[in-house]
Coordinates of C-alpha atoms in Angstrom, one line a residue:
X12 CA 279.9 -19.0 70.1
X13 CA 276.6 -17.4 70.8
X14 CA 275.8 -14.6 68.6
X15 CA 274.5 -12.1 72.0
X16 CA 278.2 -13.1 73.2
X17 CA 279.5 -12.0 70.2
X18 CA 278.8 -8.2 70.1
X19 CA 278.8 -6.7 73.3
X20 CA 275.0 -5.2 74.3
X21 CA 275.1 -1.8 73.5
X22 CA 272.5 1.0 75.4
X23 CA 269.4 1.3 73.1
X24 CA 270.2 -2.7 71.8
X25 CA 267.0 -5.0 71.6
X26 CA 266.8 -8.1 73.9
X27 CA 267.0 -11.4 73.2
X28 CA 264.2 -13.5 74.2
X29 CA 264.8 -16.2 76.0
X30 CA 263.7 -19.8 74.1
X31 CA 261.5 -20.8 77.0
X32 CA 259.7 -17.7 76.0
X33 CA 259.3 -18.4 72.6
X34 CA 256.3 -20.9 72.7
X35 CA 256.4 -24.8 72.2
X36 CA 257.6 -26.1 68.6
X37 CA 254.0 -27.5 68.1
X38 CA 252.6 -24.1 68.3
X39 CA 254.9 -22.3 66.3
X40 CA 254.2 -24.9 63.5
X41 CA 250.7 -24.0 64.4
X42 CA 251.3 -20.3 63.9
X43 CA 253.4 -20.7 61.4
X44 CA 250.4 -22.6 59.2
X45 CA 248.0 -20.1 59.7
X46 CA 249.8 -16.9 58.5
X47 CA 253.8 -17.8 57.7
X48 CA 254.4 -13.9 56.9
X49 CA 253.7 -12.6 59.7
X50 CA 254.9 -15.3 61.9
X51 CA 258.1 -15.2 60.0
X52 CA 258.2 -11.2 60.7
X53 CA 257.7 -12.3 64.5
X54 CA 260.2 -14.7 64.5
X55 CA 262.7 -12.1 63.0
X56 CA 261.8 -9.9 65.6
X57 CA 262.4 -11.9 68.1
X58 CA 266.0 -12.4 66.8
X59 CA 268.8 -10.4 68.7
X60 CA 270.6 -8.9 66.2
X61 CA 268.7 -5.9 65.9
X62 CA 268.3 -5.1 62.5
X63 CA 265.2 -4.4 60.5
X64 CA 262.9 -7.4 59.4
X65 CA 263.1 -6.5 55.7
X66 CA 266.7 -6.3 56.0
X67 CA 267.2 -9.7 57.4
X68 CA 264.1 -11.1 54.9
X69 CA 266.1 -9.7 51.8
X70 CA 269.5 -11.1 52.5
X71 CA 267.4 -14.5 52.7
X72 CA 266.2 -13.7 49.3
X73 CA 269.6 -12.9 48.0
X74 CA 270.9 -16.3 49.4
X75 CA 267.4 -17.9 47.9
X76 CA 268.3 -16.3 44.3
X77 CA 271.8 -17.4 43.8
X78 CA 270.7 -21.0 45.7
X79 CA 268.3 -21.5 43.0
X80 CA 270.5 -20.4 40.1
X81 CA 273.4 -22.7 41.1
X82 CA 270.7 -25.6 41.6
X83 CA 269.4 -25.0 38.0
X84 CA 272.8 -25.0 36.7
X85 CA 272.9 -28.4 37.7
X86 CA 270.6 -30.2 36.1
X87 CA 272.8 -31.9 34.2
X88 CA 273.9 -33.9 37.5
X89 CA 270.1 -34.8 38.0
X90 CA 268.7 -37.2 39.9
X91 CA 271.6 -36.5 42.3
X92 CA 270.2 -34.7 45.1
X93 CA 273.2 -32.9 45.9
X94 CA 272.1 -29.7 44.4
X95 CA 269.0 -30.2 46.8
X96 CA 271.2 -30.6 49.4
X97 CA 273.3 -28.1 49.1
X98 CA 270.0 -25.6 49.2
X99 CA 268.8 -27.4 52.5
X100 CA 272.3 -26.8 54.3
X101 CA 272.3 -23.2 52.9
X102 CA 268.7 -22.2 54.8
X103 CA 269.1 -24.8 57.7
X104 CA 269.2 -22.0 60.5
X105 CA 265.7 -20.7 59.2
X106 CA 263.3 -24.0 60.0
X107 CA 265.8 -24.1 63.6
X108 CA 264.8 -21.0 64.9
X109 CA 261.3 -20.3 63.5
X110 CA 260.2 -23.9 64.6
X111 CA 262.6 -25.0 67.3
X112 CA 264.0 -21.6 68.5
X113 CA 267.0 -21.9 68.0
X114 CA 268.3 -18.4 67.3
X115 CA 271.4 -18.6 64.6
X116 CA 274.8 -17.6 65.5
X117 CA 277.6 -16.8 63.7
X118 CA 279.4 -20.3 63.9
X119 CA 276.3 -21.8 62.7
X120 CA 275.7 -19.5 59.5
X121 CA 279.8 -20.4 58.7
X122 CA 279.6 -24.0 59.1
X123 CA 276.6 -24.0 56.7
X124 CA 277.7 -21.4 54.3
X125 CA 280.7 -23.4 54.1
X126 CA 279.2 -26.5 53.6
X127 CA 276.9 -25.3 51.3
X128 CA 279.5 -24.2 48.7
X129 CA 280.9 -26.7 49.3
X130 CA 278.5 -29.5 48.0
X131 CA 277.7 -26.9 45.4
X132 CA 281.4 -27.3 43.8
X133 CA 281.3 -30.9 43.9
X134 CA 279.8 -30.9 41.3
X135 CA 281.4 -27.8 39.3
X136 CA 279.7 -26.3 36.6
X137 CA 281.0 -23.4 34.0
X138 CA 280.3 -19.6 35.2
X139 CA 279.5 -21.2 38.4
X140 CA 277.0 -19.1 40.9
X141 CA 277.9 -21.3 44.1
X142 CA 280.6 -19.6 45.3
X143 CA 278.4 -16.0 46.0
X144 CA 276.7 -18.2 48.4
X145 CA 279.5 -17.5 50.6
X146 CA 279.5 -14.2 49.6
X147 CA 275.9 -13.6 51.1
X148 CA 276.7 -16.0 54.2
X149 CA 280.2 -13.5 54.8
X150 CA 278.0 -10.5 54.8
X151 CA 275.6 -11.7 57.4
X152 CA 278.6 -13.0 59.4
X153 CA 280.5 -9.8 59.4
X154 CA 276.8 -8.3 60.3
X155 CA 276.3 -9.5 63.4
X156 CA 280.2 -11.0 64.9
X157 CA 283.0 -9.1 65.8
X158 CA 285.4 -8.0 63.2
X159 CA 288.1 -10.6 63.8
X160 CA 285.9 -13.5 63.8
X161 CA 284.0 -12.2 60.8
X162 CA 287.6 -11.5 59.1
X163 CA 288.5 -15.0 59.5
X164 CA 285.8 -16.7 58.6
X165 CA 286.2 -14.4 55.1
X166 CA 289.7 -15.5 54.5
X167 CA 288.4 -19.1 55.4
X168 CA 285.9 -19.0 52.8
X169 CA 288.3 -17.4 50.0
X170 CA 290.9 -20.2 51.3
X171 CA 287.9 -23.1 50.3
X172 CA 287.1 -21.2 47.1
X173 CA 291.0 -21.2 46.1
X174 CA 291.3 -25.4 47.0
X175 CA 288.4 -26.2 44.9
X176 CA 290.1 -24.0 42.4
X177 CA 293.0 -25.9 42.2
X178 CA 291.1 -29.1 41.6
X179 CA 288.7 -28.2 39.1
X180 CA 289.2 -24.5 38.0
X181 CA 286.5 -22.3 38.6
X182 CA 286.3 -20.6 35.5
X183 CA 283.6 -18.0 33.2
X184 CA 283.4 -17.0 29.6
X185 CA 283.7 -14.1 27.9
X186 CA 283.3 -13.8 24.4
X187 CA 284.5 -17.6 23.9
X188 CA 287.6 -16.9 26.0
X189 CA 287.4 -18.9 29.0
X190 CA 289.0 -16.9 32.1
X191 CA 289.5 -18.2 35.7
X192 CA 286.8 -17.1 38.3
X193 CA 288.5 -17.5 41.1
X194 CA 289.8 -13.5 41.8
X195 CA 286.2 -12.2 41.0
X196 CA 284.8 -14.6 43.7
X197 CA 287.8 -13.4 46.2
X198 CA 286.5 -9.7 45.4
X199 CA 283.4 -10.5 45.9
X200 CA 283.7 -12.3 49.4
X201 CA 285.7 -8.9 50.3
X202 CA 282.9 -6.9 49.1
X203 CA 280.5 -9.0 51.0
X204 CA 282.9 -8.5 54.6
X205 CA 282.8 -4.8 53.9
X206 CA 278.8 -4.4 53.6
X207 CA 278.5 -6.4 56.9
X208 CA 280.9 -4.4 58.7
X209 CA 279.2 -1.3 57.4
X210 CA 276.0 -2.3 58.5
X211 CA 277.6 -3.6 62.1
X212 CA 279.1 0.0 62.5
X213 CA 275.0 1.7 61.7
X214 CA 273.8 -0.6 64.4
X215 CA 276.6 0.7 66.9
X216 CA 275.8 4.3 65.6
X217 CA 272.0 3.8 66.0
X218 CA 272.5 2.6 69.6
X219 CA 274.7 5.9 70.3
X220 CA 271.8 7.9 68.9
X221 CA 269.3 6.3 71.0
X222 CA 271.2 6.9 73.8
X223 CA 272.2 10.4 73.6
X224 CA 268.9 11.1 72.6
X225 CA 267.4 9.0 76.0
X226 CA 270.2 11.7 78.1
X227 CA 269.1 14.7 76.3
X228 CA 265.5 13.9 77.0
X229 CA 266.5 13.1 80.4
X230 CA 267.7 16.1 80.9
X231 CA 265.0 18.0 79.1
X232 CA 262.5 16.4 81.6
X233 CA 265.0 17.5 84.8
X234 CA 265.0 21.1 83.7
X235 CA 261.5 21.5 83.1
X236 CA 260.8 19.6 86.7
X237 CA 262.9 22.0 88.0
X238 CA 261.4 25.1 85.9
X239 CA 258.2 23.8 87.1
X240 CA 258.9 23.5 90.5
X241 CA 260.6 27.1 90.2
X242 CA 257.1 28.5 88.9
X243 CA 255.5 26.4 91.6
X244 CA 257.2 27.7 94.5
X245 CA 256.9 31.3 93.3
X246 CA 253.4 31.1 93.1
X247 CA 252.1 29.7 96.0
X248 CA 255.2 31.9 98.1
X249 CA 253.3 34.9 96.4
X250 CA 250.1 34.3 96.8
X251 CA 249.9 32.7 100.7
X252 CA 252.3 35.9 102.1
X253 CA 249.7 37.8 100.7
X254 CA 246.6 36.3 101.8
X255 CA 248.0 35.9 105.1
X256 CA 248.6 39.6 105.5
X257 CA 244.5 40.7 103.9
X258 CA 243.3 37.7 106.5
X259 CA 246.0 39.4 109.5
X260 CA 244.4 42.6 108.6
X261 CA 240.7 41.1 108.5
X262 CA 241.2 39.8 111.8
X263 CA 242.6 43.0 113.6
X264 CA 239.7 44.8 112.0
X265 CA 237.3 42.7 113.3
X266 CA 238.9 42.4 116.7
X267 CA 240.2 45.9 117.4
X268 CA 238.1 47.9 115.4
X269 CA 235.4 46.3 115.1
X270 CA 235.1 47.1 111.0
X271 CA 233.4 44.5 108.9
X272 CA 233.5 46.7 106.0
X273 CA 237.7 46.8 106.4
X274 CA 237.5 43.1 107.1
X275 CA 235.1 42.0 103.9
X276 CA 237.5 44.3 101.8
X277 CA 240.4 42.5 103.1
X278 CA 239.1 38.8 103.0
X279 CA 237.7 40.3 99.7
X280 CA 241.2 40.2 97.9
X281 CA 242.4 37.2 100.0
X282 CA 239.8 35.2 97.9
X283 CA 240.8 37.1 94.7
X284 CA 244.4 36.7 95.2
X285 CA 243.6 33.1 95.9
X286 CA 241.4 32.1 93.0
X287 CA 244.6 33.8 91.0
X288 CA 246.9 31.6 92.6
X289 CA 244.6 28.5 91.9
X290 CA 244.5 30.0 88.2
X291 CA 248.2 30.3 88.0
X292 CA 248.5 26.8 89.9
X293 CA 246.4 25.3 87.0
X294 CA 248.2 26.8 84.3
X295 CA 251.7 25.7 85.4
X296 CA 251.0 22.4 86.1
X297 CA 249.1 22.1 82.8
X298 CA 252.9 22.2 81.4
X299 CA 253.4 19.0 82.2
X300 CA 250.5 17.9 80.2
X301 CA 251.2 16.6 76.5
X302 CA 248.3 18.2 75.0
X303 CA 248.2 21.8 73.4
X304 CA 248.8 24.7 76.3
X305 CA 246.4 27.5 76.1
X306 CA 247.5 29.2 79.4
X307 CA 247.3 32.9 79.7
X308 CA 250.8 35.1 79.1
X309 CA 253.7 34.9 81.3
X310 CA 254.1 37.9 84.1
X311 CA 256.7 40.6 82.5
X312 CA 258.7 43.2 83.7
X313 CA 255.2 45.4 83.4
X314 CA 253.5 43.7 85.7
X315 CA 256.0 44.6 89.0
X316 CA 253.7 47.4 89.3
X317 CA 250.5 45.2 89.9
X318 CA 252.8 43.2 92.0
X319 CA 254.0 45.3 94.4
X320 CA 250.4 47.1 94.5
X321 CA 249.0 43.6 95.4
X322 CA 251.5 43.7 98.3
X323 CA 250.5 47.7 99.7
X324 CA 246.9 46.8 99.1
X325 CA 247.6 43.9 102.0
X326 CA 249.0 45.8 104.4
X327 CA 253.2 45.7 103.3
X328 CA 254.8 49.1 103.3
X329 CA 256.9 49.1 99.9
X330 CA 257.8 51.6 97.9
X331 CA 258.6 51.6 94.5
X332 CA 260.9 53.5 91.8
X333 CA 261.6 52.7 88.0
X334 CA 263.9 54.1 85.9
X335 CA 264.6 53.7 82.1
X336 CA 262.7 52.1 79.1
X337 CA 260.8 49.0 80.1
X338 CA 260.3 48.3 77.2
X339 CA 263.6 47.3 76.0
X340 CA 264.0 44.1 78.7
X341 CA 263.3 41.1 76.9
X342 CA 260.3 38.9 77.8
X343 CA 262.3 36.4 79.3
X344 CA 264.1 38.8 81.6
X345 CA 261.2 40.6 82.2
X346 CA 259.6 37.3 83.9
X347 CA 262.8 36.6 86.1
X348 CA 262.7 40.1 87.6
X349 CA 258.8 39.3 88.1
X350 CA 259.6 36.2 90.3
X351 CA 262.8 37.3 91.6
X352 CA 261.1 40.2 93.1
X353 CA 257.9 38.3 94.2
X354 CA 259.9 36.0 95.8
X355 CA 262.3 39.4 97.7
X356 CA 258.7 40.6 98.7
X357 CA 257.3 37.2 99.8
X358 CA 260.2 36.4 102.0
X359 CA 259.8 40.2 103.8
X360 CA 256.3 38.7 104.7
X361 CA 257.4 35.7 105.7
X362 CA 261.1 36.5 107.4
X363 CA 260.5 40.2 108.3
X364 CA 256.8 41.0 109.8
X365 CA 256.1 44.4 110.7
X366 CA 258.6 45.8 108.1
X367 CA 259.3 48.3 105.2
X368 CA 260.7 47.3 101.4
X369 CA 261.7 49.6 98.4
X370 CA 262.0 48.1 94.9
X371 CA 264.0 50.1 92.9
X372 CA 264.0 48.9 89.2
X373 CA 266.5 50.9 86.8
X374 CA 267.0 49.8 82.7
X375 CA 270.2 51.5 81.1
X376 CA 271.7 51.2 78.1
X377 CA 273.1 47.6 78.6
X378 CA 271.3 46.5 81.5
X379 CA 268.4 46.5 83.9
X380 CA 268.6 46.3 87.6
X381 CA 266.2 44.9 90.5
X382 CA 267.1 45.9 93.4
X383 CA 264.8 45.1 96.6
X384 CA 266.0 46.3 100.7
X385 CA 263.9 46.0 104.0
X386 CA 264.1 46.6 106.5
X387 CA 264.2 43.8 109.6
X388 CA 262.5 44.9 113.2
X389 CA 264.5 43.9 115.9
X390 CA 263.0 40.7 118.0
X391 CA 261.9 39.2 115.0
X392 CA 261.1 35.7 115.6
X393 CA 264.5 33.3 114.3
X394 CA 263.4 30.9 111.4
X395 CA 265.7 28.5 110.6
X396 CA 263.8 27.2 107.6
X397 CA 265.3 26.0 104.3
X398 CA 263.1 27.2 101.3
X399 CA 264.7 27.1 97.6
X400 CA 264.0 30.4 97.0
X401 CA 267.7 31.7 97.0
X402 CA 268.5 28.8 94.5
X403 CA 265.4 29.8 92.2
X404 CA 266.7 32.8 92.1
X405 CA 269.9 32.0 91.5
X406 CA 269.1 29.3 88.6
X407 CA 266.7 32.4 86.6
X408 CA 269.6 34.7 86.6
X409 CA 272.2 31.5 85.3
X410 CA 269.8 30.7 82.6
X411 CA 269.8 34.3 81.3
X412 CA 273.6 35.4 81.9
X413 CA 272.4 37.8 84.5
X414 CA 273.8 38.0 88.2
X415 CA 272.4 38.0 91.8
X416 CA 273.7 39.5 95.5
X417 CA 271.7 38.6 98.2
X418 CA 272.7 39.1 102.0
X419 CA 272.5 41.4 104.6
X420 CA 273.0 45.1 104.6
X421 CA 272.5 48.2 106.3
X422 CA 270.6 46.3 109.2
X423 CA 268.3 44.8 106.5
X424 CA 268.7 42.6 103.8
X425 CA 269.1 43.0 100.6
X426 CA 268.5 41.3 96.6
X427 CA 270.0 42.8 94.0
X428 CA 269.8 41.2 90.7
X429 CA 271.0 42.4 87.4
X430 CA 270.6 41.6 83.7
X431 CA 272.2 42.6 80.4
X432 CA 270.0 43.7 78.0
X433 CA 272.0 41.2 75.5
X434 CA 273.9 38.6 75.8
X435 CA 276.9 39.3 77.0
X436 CA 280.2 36.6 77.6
X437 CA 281.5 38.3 80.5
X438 CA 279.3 38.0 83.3
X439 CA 280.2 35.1 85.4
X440 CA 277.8 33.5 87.5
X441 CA 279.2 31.3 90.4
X442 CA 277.3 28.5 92.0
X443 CA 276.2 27.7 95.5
X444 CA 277.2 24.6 97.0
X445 CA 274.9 22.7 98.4
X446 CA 275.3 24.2 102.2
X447 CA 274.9 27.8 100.6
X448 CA 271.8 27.0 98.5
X449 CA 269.5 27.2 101.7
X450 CA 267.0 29.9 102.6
X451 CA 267.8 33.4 103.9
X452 CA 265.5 32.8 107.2
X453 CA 267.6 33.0 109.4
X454 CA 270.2 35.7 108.4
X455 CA 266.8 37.9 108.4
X456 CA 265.3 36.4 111.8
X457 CA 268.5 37.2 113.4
X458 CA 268.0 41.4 112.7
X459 CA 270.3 41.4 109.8
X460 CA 273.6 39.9 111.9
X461 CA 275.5 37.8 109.6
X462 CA 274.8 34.3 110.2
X463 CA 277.6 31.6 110.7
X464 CA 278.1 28.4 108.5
X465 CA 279.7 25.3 109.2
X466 CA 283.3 26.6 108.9
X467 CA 282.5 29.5 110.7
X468 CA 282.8 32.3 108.3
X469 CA 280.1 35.1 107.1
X470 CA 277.3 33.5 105.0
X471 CA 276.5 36.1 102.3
X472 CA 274.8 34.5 99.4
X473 CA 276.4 35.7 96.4
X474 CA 275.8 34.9 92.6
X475 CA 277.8 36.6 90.7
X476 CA 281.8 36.3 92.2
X477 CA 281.2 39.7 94.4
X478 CA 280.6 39.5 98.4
X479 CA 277.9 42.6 99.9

């Protein structure tokens, strides 16, 4: 029975290498003469079992120990070399694998544990350290097989211990009074079983670990892709609407007007708008770097002012209201309002040219409120595009408890988001299916008429349960 067929491989468990990869017996010698530590740390390595060098290195040593003493408690028998003999079988699997390969496997450790005693007790000797060979050979067994095999081969061994028992009486002294030795060797094989099996169950426990903690990081890298990509997308939405509008407005002063001072002006803050946008580019993506961040502070709920002023200065008529203490939304809120509304404004650019907006932003007692309408010309052109600026949206308000209605309204369109001030358990926030999750273009293109899905009902995009 081969020991990697033993225990099933477990996610996070170390990988056997195969023996063709293990290098020819003449260089392993080779190796093995030049520095034996640290070849025999590499060959234990290489083993499958998974458990720490030292770990593997001191249950050798334990074996070694009690080896030795039950060898010297033999002189008597000397020149037999069956003392010798019995030390050889007991540490056959070591010169196996370190010089032929051969990686040990439960079966093997038995049959020479087994034999081992076994030539120890043929020649018995009083307080007799021979049978914690098997002890130390049970506990590696139990280590590294499955529990029934390992539970076996314990009874096994106790069963050899008892028939040698009854031939010769294994037997101590204590205080002159000689007592048989059998039952403490039985307890101690028991004992032996029970560290192996402890040490079996931290191995499965460590592989658990490693693989919840692979998921969580899995899905710690996901969300920040996704958070990225969020900040991304808001960005560059931001910054190109209004560009495009100071270079639209350049290029009508230069061609009906004939103003270059209107036109410098306007490309003007098209390049500082852009060298912002590069700036905020920079410092986004520099999240994904390892190294210490030393990016400039996050928009806040302060900065919808410079926003929307950004947007008038380029030629968008928006009006804007604010009601209530700013300065009782969080930071975290405060910067999902900021993108929320740059995205509302960026898609009037985009989806409604030629139109009006009002941002209304209103902070109560146990909530704030975005609200952002425009207004849609009629015979604007139909865009069928599919942005993820709905489902941005939708995933900043999840993350902070809040909700979000967006759809037509009024002959407009309309985004109204909302926030508790604290965290509250009893806002629900429903999620779009994948068919829902697509841009807004072409409800707006159409002139505010509600758009048809696939089953031929109203699309409103809503976040929060409610329909508008």
């Amino acid at each position: 029975m081969d020991v990697t067929h033993a225990i099933p491989a477990a996610a996070g468990a170390r990988a056997a290498v195969p023996a063709g990869q293990r290098g020819s017996v003449r260089d392993r010698f080779v190796a093995f003469s030049r520095n034996p530590v640290a070849t025999l740390r590499a060959n234990l390595e290489q083993l499958p079992f998974d458990y720490p060098p030292s770990l593997m290195i001191s249950a050798d040593a334990a074996l070694a120990v009690v080896g030795v003493a039950a060898t010297i408690q033999r002189h008597e028998y000397f020149p037999t070399v069956l003392p010798l003999l019995a030390m050889m079988l007991a540490f056959a699997t070591v010169p196996l694998f370190c010089f032929f390969g051969i990686a040990p496997t439960p079966v093997m450790l038995a049959v020479t544990g087994l034999g081992s005693t076994a030539v120890f007790l043929a020649q018995p000797v009083s307080v007799d350290f021979a049978p914690f060979v098997l002890v130390v050979v049970v506990g590696e067994v139990a280590a590294i097989a499955p529990k029934r095999w390992s539970a076996l081969f314990a009874v096994v061994g106790a069963l050899e211990l008892a028939a040698f028992d009854a031939a010769g009486d294994l037997l101590w002294s204590v205080d002159g009074e000689r007592l048989h030795g059998l039952p403490m060797y039985t307890v101690g094989i028991a004992l032996g079983w029970l560290v192996g099996v402890m040490l079996q169950y931290q191995r499965k426990f460590l592989y658990q670990e490693r693989e919840g903690q692979a998921i969580r990081a899995a899905q710690a890298a996901g969300e920040e892709r996704r958070r990225i990509a969020r900040e991304v997308h808001d960005v560059i939405a931001h910054s190109l609407s209004i560009t495009l509008l100071h270079l639209t407005a350049a290029r009508h002063a230069l061609q009906t007007d004939r103003d270059v001072d209107d036109a410098v002006e306007a490309l003007i803050d098209a390049e500082r708008l852009g060298r912002q946008a590069m700036a905020d580019i920079r410092r986004t993506i520099g999240l994904l770097d390892a190294g210490p961040s030393r990016s400039a502070p996050e928009p806040g709920i302060g900065d919808i002012e410079d926003l929307v002023g950004d947007f008038v200065r380029a030629g968008l008529d928006v009006r804007r209201t604010e009601e209530g203490d700013l300065g009782a939304v969080s930071a975290a809120v405060g910067l999902a309002l900021y993108r929320i509304g740059q995205e509302s404004l960026a898609n009037v650019v985009k989806h409604a040219p030629g139109g009006s907006a009002r941002v209304r932003l209103t902070v109560d007692s146990t909530s704030v409120r975005l609200v952002v309408d425009n207004s849609v010309p009629s015979g604007a052109p139909r865009d069928a595009g599919g942005g993820m600026g709905l489902s941005g949206m939708r995933q900043r308000a999840e993350l902070l408890g809040g909700r979000i209605v967006a759809g037509p309204e009024g002959g407009g369109w309309s985004v109204r988001a909302e926030f508790p001030l604290t965290a509250s358990r009893g806002w629900l926030s429903c999620p779009l299916s994948e068919r829902d999750t697509t841009s807004n273009a072409a409800v707006i293109a159409a002139g505010g008429t509600h758009d048809r899905d696939h089953d031929g009902e109203t699309m409103t995009v809503t976040l929060s349960g409610e329909s508008k």
